[in-house]
Amino acid sequence: MTLTNGNALAGRLAKATKVVALTVPAAELGTPFNAEIERLQRLVSIASQDGVLVGVKTETGRITQDPDTAVVLCDNVKGLGLTLDPSHYIYGPHAGGNYEHVLKHVYNLHLRDTTKDKLQVKR
C-alpha cells in the first residue's frame, strides 16, 4: 500500500486490511533534508500507532536516489525503512555504485527488468 499523505486514516486502513508495510515517496531533490526528516518522523509516528511499517521508496530524482542519503534518512528516523527499487541504483546517476549497505533497512522490494542502459526493459 502506498501512503501519499500521512494521516491516521491511512494507518487504520492498513491495519484493517492487514497491510504490514506502507510505501511513501521520498521528497524531491532540493527539499531541505531536515524538513524531510521531520515529515518522515511524523509519518512513522502515525503509522506505528497501528503497528504499520513505513518504507520510503528509493528513486531517481528524489532524496533517496543516493544510497548513502537513504541510509542516513533511516538512521535519523527511528522505525523508518526503505522500499528498495534497485533499478534506480543500476540505471541512473548512481549506476554501478555499491548499495549493499541499504539492505539492512529494506522493508519492501520493487523489482523490474533493468539494465545499465535502460530503466525498464520491454519484453
mmCIF file with all atom_site columns, C-alpha atoms in Angstrom:
data_model
loop_
_atom_site.group_PDB
_atom_site.id
_atom_site.type_symbol
_atom_site.label_atom_id
_atom_site.label_alt_id
_atom_site.label_comp_id
_atom_site.label_asym_id
_atom_site.label_entity_id
_atom_site.label_seq_id
_atom_site.pdbx_PDB_ins_code
_atom_site.Cartn_x
_atom_site.Cartn_y
_atom_site.Cartn_z
_atom_site.occupancy
_atom_site.B_iso_or_equiv
_atom_site.pdbx_formal_charge
_atom_site.auth_seq_id
_atom_site.auth_comp_id
_atom_site.auth_asym_id
_atom_site.auth_atom_id
_atom_site.pdbx_PDB_model_num
ATOM 1   C CA . MET A 1 1   ? 0.000  0.000  0.000   1.00 0.00 ? 1   MET A CA 1
ATOM 2   C CA . THR A 1 2   ? 1.314  3.457  -0.839  1.00 0.00 ? 2   THR A CA 1
ATOM 3   C CA . LEU A 1 3   ? 0.727  6.314  1.574   1.00 0.00 ? 3   LEU A CA 1
ATOM 4   C CA . THR A 1 4   ? 0.649  9.695  -0.113  1.00 0.00 ? 4   THR A CA 1
ATOM 5   C CA . ASN A 1 5   ? -0.460 11.814 2.802   1.00 0.00 ? 5   ASN A CA 1
ATOM 6   C CA . GLY A 1 6   ? 0.391  10.944 6.351   1.00 0.00 ? 6   GLY A CA 1
ATOM 7   C CA . ASN A 1 7   ? -2.926 10.849 8.089   1.00 0.00 ? 7   ASN A CA 1
ATOM 8   C CA . ALA A 1 8   ? -4.124 8.446  10.749  1.00 0.00 ? 8   ALA A CA 1
ATOM 9   C CA . LEU A 1 9   ? -6.834 7.112  8.444   1.00 0.00 ? 9   LEU A CA 1
ATOM 10  C CA . ALA A 1 10  ? -4.219 5.504  6.173   1.00 0.00 ? 10  ALA A CA 1
ATOM 11  C CA . GLY A 1 11  ? -2.653 3.732  9.155   1.00 0.00 ? 11  GLY A CA 1
ATOM 12  C CA . ARG A 1 12  ? -6.029 2.455  10.349  1.00 0.00 ? 12  ARG A CA 1
ATOM 13  C CA . LEU A 1 13  ? -6.924 1.316  6.826   1.00 0.00 ? 13  LEU A CA 1
ATOM 14  C CA . ALA A 1 14  ? -3.614 -0.526 6.526   1.00 0.00 ? 14  ALA A CA 1
ATOM 15  C CA . LYS A 1 15  ? -4.189 -2.235 9.858   1.00 0.00 ? 15  LYS A CA 1
ATOM 16  C CA . ALA A 1 16  ? -7.779 -3.181 8.989   1.00 0.00 ? 16  ALA A CA 1
ATOM 17  C CA . THR A 1 17  ? -6.709 -4.723 5.683   1.00 0.00 ? 17  THR A CA 1
ATOM 18  C CA . LYS A 1 18  ? -3.733 -6.442 7.306   1.00 0.00 ? 18  LYS A CA 1
ATOM 19  C CA . VAL A 1 19  ? -1.188 -4.454 5.309   1.00 0.00 ? 19  VAL A CA 1
ATOM 20  C CA . VAL A 1 20  ? 2.104  -4.570 7.183   1.00 0.00 ? 20  VAL A CA 1
ATOM 21  C CA . ALA A 1 21  ? 4.179  -2.022 5.271   1.00 0.00 ? 21  ALA A CA 1
ATOM 22  C CA . LEU A 1 22  ? 3.307  1.281  3.634   1.00 0.00 ? 22  LEU A CA 1
ATOM 23  C CA . THR A 1 23  ? 5.475  2.874  0.956   1.00 0.00 ? 23  THR A CA 1
ATOM 24  C CA . VAL A 1 24  ? 5.838  6.643  0.826   1.00 0.00 ? 24  VAL A CA 1
ATOM 25  C CA . PRO A 1 25  ? 7.629  8.657  -1.825  1.00 0.00 ? 25  PRO A CA 1
ATOM 26  C CA . ALA A 1 26  ? 10.771 10.463 -0.758  1.00 0.00 ? 26  ALA A CA 1
ATOM 27  C CA . ALA A 1 27  ? 10.947 14.225 -1.132  1.00 0.00 ? 27  ALA A CA 1
ATOM 28  C CA . GLU A 1 28  ? 12.219 15.580 -4.422  1.00 0.00 ? 28  GLU A CA 1
ATOM 29  C CA . LEU A 1 29  ? 15.848 16.620 -4.752  1.00 0.00 ? 29  LEU A CA 1
ATOM 30  C CA . GLY A 1 30  ? 16.328 20.123 -3.404  1.00 0.00 ? 30  GLY A CA 1
ATOM 31  C CA . THR A 1 31  ? 13.968 19.639 -0.468  1.00 0.00 ? 31  THR A CA 1
ATOM 32  C CA . PRO A 1 32  ? 15.674 20.649 2.790   1.00 0.00 ? 32  PRO A CA 1
ATOM 33  C CA . PHE A 1 33  ? 16.963 17.483 4.440   1.00 0.00 ? 33  PHE A CA 1
ATOM 34  C CA . ASN A 1 34  ? 15.711 18.430 7.904   1.00 0.00 ? 34  ASN A CA 1
ATOM 35  C CA . ALA A 1 35  ? 12.217 19.071 6.542   1.00 0.00 ? 35  ALA A CA 1
ATOM 36  C CA . GLU A 1 36  ? 12.182 15.566 5.052   1.00 0.00 ? 36  GLU A CA 1
ATOM 37  C CA . ILE A 1 37  ? 13.379 14.080 8.354   1.00 0.00 ? 37  ILE A CA 1
ATOM 38  C CA . GLU A 1 38  ? 10.534 15.836 10.180  1.00 0.00 ? 38  GLU A CA 1
ATOM 39  C CA . ARG A 1 39  ? 7.936  14.730 7.604   1.00 0.00 ? 39  ARG A CA 1
ATOM 40  C CA . LEU A 1 40  ? 9.061  11.117 7.799   1.00 0.00 ? 40  LEU A CA 1
ATOM 41  C CA . GLN A 1 41  ? 9.154  11.185 11.610  1.00 0.00 ? 41  GLN A CA 1
ATOM 42  C CA . ARG A 1 42  ? 5.504  12.295 11.624  1.00 0.00 ? 42  ARG A CA 1
ATOM 43  C CA . LEU A 1 43  ? 4.511  9.562  9.159   1.00 0.00 ? 43  LEU A CA 1
ATOM 44  C CA . VAL A 1 44  ? 6.323  6.832  11.086  1.00 0.00 ? 44  VAL A CA 1
ATOM 45  C CA . SER A 1 45  ? 4.818  8.048  14.358  1.00 0.00 ? 45  SER A CA 1
ATOM 46  C CA . ILE A 1 46  ? 1.274  7.925  12.953  1.00 0.00 ? 46  ILE A CA 1
ATOM 47  C CA . ALA A 1 47  ? 1.691  4.541  11.264  1.00 0.00 ? 47  ALA A CA 1
ATOM 48  C CA . SER A 1 48  ? 3.454  2.903  14.195  1.00 0.00 ? 48  SER A CA 1
ATOM 49  C CA . GLN A 1 49  ? 0.417  3.544  16.406  1.00 0.00 ? 49  GLN A CA 1
ATOM 50  C CA . ASP A 1 50  ? -1.347 0.892  14.320  1.00 0.00 ? 50  ASP A CA 1
ATOM 51  C CA . GLY A 1 51  ? 1.660  -1.433 14.045  1.00 0.00 ? 51  GLY A CA 1
ATOM 52  C CA . VAL A 1 52  ? 2.328  -0.463 10.427  1.00 0.00 ? 52  VAL A CA 1
ATOM 53  C CA . LEU A 1 53  ? 5.843  -0.086 8.999   1.00 0.00 ? 53  LEU A CA 1
ATOM 54  C CA . VAL A 1 54  ? 6.748  2.853  6.754   1.00 0.00 ? 54  VAL A CA 1
ATOM 55  C CA . GLY A 1 55  ? 9.282  2.481  3.976   1.00 0.00 ? 55  GLY A CA 1
ATOM 56  C CA . VAL A 1 56  ? 10.465 5.366  1.838   1.00 0.00 ? 56  VAL A CA 1
ATOM 57  C CA . LYS A 1 57  ? 10.987 4.459  -1.819  1.00 0.00 ? 57  LYS A CA 1
ATOM 58  C CA . THR A 1 58  ? 14.451 4.623  -3.387  1.00 0.00 ? 58  THR A CA 1
ATOM 59  C CA . GLU A 1 59  ? 14.019 6.561  -6.610  1.00 0.00 ? 59  GLU A CA 1
ATOM 60  C CA . THR A 1 60  ? 15.976 8.759  -9.018  1.00 0.00 ? 60  THR A CA 1
ATOM 61  C CA . GLY A 1 61  ? 15.130 12.454 -8.754  1.00 0.00 ? 61  GLY A CA 1
ATOM 62  C CA . ARG A 1 62  ? 14.369 12.157 -5.057  1.00 0.00 ? 62  ARG A CA 1
ATOM 63  C CA . ILE A 1 63  ? 16.432 12.403 -1.882  1.00 0.00 ? 63  ILE A CA 1
ATOM 64  C CA . THR A 1 64  ? 16.775 8.606  -1.843  1.00 0.00 ? 64  THR A CA 1
ATOM 65  C CA . GLN A 1 65  ? 18.474 8.450  -5.258  1.00 0.00 ? 65  GLN A CA 1
ATOM 66  C CA . ASP A 1 66  ? 21.783 8.321  -3.371  1.00 0.00 ? 66  ASP A CA 1
ATOM 67  C CA . PRO A 1 67  ? 22.096 5.104  -1.325  1.00 0.00 ? 67  PRO A CA 1
ATOM 68  C CA . ASP A 1 68  ? 24.155 6.876  1.357   1.00 0.00 ? 68  ASP A CA 1
ATOM 69  C CA . THR A 1 69  ? 21.452 9.505  1.849   1.00 0.00 ? 69  THR A CA 1
ATOM 70  C CA . ALA A 1 70  ? 18.762 6.812  2.025   1.00 0.00 ? 70  ALA A CA 1
ATOM 71  C CA . VAL A 1 71  ? 20.685 5.150  4.860   1.00 0.00 ? 71  VAL A CA 1
ATOM 72  C CA . VAL A 1 72  ? 21.114 8.479  6.673   1.00 0.00 ? 72  VAL A CA 1
ATOM 73  C CA . LEU A 1 73  ? 17.337 9.017  6.482   1.00 0.00 ? 73  LEU A CA 1
ATOM 74  C CA . CYS A 1 74  ? 16.727 5.631  8.095   1.00 0.00 ? 74  CYS A CA 1
ATOM 75  C CA . ASP A 1 75  ? 19.379 6.281  10.726  1.00 0.00 ? 75  ASP A CA 1
ATOM 76  C CA . ASN A 1 76  ? 17.718 9.595  11.651  1.00 0.00 ? 76  ASN A CA 1
ATOM 77  C CA . VAL A 1 77  ? 14.084 8.442  11.641  1.00 0.00 ? 77  VAL A CA 1
ATOM 78  C CA . LYS A 1 78  ? 13.610 5.666  14.173  1.00 0.00 ? 78  LYS A CA 1
ATOM 79  C CA . GLY A 1 79  ? 11.495 2.894  12.646  1.00 0.00 ? 79  GLY A CA 1
ATOM 80  C CA . LEU A 1 80  ? 11.799 4.078  9.037   1.00 0.00 ? 80  LEU A CA 1
ATOM 81  C CA . GLY A 1 81  ? 12.755 1.529  6.411   1.00 0.00 ? 81  GLY A CA 1
ATOM 82  C CA . LEU A 1 82  ? 13.216 1.503  2.662   1.00 0.00 ? 82  LEU A CA 1
ATOM 83  C CA . THR A 1 83  ? 11.156 0.239  -0.211  1.00 0.00 ? 83  THR A CA 1
ATOM 84  C CA . LEU A 1 84  ? 14.087 -0.685 -2.395  1.00 0.00 ? 84  LEU A CA 1
ATOM 85  C CA . ASP A 1 85  ? 13.807 -0.347 -6.146  1.00 0.00 ? 85  ASP A CA 1
ATOM 86  C CA . PRO A 1 86  ? 17.355 -1.377 -7.137  1.00 0.00 ? 86  PRO A CA 1
ATOM 87  C CA . SER A 1 87  ? 16.690 -0.282 -10.726 1.00 0.00 ? 87  SER A CA 1
ATOM 88  C CA . HIS A 1 88  ? 17.428 3.286  -9.683  1.00 0.00 ? 88  HIS A CA 1
ATOM 89  C CA . TYR A 1 89  ? 20.863 2.186  -8.442  1.00 0.00 ? 89  TYR A CA 1
ATOM 90  C CA . ILE A 1 90  ? 21.581 0.117  -11.559 1.00 0.00 ? 90  ILE A CA 1
ATOM 91  C CA . TYR A 1 91  ? 20.479 2.790  -14.054 1.00 0.00 ? 91  TYR A CA 1
ATOM 92  C CA . GLY A 1 92  ? 20.845 6.499  -13.347 1.00 0.00 ? 92  GLY A CA 1
ATOM 93  C CA . PRO A 1 93  ? 23.232 8.836  -11.570 1.00 0.00 ? 93  PRO A CA 1
ATOM 94  C CA . HIS A 1 94  ? 24.420 6.201  -9.086  1.00 0.00 ? 94  HIS A CA 1
ATOM 95  C CA . ALA A 1 95  ? 24.702 3.335  -11.576 1.00 0.00 ? 95  ALA A CA 1
ATOM 96  C CA . GLY A 1 96  ? 27.428 0.868  -10.791 1.00 0.00 ? 96  GLY A CA 1
ATOM 97  C CA . GLY A 1 97  ? 27.863 2.025  -7.217  1.00 0.00 ? 97  GLY A CA 1
ATOM 98  C CA . ASN A 1 98  ? 27.624 -0.210 -4.200  1.00 0.00 ? 98  ASN A CA 1
ATOM 99  C CA . TYR A 1 99  ? 24.273 -0.139 -2.457  1.00 0.00 ? 99  TYR A CA 1
ATOM 100 C CA . GLU A 1 100 ? 24.616 -3.216 -0.242  1.00 0.00 ? 100 GLU A CA 1
ATOM 101 C CA . HIS A 1 101 ? 24.591 -1.056 2.883   1.00 0.00 ? 101 HIS A CA 1
ATOM 102 C CA . VAL A 1 102 ? 20.928 -0.135 2.290   1.00 0.00 ? 102 VAL A CA 1
ATOM 103 C CA . LEU A 1 103 ? 19.824 -3.775 2.564   1.00 0.00 ? 103 LEU A CA 1
ATOM 104 C CA . LYS A 1 104 ? 19.669 -3.745 6.365   1.00 0.00 ? 104 LYS A CA 1
ATOM 105 C CA . HIS A 1 105 ? 16.916 -1.091 6.111   1.00 0.00 ? 105 HIS A CA 1
ATOM 106 C CA . VAL A 1 106 ? 14.740 -2.761 3.445   1.00 0.00 ? 106 VAL A CA 1
ATOM 107 C CA . TYR A 1 107 ? 11.103 -3.433 4.377   1.00 0.00 ? 107 TYR A CA 1
ATOM 108 C CA . ASN A 1 108 ? 9.785  -3.936 0.858   1.00 0.00 ? 108 ASN A CA 1
ATOM 109 C CA . LEU A 1 109 ? 11.210 -4.590 -2.601  1.00 0.00 ? 109 LEU A CA 1
ATOM 110 C CA . HIS A 1 110 ? 10.127 -3.467 -6.079  1.00 0.00 ? 110 HIS A CA 1
ATOM 111 C CA . LEU A 1 111 ? 11.711 -5.296 -8.998  1.00 0.00 ? 111 LEU A CA 1
ATOM 112 C CA . ARG A 1 112 ? 11.727 -4.605 -12.723 1.00 0.00 ? 112 ARG A CA 1
ATOM 113 C CA . ASP A 1 113 ? 13.813 -5.731 -15.673 1.00 0.00 ? 113 ASP A CA 1
ATOM 114 C CA . THR A 1 114 ? 16.572 -3.093 -15.816 1.00 0.00 ? 114 THR A CA 1
ATOM 115 C CA . THR A 1 115 ? 19.947 -2.731 -17.488 1.00 0.00 ? 115 THR A CA 1
ATOM 116 C CA . LYS A 1 116 ? 22.635 -0.089 -17.055 1.00 0.00 ? 116 LYS A CA 1
ATOM 117 C CA . ASP A 1 117 ? 21.335 1.461  -20.285 1.00 0.00 ? 117 ASP A CA 1
ATOM 118 C CA . LYS A 1 118 ? 17.580 1.365  -19.671 1.00 0.00 ? 118 LYS A CA 1
ATOM 119 C CA . LEU A 1 119 ? 15.408 1.704  -16.559 1.00 0.00 ? 119 LEU A CA 1
ATOM 120 C CA . GLN A 1 120 ? 12.633 -0.524 -17.860 1.00 0.00 ? 120 GLN A CA 1
ATOM 121 C CA . VAL A 1 121 ? 13.349 -3.145 -20.485 1.00 0.00 ? 121 VAL A CA 1
ATOM 122 C CA . LYS A 1 122 ? 10.378 -4.010 -22.704 1.00 0.00 ? 122 LYS A CA 1
ATOM 123 C CA . ARG A 1 123 ? 9.665  -7.641 -23.440 1.00 0.00 ? 123 ARG A CA 1
#
